[in-house]
Short mmCIF file of C-alpha atoms in Angstrom, two decimals:
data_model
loop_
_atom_site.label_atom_id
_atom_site.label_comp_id
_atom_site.label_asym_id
_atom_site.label_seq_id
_atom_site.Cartn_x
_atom_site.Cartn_y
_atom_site.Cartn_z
CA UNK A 7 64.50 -6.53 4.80
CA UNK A 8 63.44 -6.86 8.46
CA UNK A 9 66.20 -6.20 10.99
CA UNK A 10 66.59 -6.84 14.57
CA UNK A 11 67.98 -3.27 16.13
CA UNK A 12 68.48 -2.41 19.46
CA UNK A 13 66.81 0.76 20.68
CA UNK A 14 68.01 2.05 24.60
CA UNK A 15 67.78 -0.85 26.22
CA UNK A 16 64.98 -3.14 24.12
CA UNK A 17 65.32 -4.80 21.16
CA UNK A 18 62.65 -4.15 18.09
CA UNK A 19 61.87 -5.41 14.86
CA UNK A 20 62.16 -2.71 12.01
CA UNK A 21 60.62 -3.82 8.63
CA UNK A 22 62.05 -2.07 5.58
CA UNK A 23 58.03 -1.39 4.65
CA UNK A 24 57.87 0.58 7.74
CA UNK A 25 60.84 3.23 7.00
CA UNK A 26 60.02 6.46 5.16
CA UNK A 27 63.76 7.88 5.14
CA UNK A 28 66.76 6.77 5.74
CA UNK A 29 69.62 9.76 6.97
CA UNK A 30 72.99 9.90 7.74
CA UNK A 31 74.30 13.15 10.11
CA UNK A 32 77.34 12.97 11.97
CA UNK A 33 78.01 9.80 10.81
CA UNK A 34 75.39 8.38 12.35
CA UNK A 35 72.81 6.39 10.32
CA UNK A 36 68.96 6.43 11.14
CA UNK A 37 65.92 5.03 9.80
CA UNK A 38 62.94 6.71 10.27
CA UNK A 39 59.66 5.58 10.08
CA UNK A 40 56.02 6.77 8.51
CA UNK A 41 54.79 7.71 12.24
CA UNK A 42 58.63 9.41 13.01
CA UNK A 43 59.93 7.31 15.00
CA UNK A 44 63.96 6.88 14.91
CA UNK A 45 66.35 3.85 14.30
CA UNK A 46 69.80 3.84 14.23
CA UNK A 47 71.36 1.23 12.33
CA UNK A 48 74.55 -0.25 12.20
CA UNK A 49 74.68 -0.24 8.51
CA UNK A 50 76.74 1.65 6.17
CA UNK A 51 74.50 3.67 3.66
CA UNK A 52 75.98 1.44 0.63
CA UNK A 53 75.22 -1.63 2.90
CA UNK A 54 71.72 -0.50 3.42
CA UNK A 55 71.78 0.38 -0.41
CA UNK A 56 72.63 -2.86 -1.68
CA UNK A 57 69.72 -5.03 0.65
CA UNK A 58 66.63 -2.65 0.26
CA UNK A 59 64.91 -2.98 -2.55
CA UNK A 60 65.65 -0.98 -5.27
CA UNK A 61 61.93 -1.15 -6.90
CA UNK A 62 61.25 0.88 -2.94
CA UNK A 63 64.28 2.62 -2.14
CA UNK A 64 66.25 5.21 -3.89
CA UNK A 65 69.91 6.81 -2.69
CA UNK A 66 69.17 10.46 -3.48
CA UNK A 67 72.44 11.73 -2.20
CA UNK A 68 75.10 10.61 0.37
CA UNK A 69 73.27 11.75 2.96
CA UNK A 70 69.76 10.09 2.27
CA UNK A 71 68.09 7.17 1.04
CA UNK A 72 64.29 7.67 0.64
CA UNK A 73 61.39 5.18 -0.02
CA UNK A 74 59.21 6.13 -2.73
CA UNK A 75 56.08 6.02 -0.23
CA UNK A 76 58.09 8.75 1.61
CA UNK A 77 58.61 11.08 -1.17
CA UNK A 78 56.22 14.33 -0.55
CA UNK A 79 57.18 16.91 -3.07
CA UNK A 80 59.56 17.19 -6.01
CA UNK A 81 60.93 20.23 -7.47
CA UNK A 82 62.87 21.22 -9.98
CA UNK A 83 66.03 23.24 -9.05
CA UNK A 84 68.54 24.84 -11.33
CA UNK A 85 71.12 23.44 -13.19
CA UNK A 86 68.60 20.34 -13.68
CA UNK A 87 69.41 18.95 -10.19
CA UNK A 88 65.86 18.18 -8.13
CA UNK A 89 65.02 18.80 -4.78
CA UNK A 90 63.00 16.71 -2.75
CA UNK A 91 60.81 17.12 0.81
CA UNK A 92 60.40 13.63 2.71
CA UNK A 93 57.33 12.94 4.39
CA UNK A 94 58.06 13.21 8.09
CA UNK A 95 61.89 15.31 7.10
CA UNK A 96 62.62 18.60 8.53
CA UNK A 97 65.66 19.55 5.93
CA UNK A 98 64.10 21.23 3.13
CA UNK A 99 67.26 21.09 1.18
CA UNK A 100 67.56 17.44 -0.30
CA UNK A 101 69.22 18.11 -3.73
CA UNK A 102 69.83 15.56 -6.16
CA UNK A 103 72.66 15.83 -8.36
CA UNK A 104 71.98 16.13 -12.14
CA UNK A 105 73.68 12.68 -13.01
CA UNK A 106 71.16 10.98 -10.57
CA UNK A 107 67.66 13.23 -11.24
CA UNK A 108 67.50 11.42 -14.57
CA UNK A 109 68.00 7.66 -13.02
CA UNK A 110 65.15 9.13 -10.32
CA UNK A 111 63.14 10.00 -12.97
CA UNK A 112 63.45 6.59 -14.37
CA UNK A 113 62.92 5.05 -10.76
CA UNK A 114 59.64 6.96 -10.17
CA UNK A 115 58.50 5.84 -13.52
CA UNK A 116 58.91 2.37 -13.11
#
């Protein structure tokens, strides 16, 4: 995926290679990329779910859709959920749920 998006008043080319994360706050959705720089997108999360590549990208929760070259640490956390720390992420609280830690598991095995 390689998307025209606009960014102030310039318009840039955003490979899907290049993002690390993908968040939504407010929402608002962003891409960021391995040297932290921010995108938003005009995308809805299940938009951007359904053209990245799932081999590459992973929803973790509704707020966050990481690529598996962005993935820093993974933890266990209780009640068999997982938390995970993006590469480049400040929020050190990205839990997935128990139903999805096992298809992650899968994913990261793959």
């Amino acid at each position: 995926m390689t998307s025209e998006i606009t960014k102030g008043d310039e318009f840039c080319r955003l490979c899907a290679d290049d993002i690390s994360y993908i968040n939504m706050r407010d929402n608002r959705i962003t891409a960021f990329t391995v040297d932290g720089t921010s995108y938003p997108l005009p995308m809805s999360m299940n938009d951007l779910e359904q053209a990245l590549d799932p081999a590459r990208f992973f929803r973790l929760n509704r707020q966050y859709i990481a690529n598996i070259k962005g993935i820093r640490k993974i933890s266990l956390y209780f009640g068999s959920k997982l938390m995970v720390k993006l590469k480049g992420c400040e929020d050190d609280n990205i839990v997935i749920s128990k139903e999805k830690a096992t298809l992650f598991n899968k994913w990261l095995e793959k």
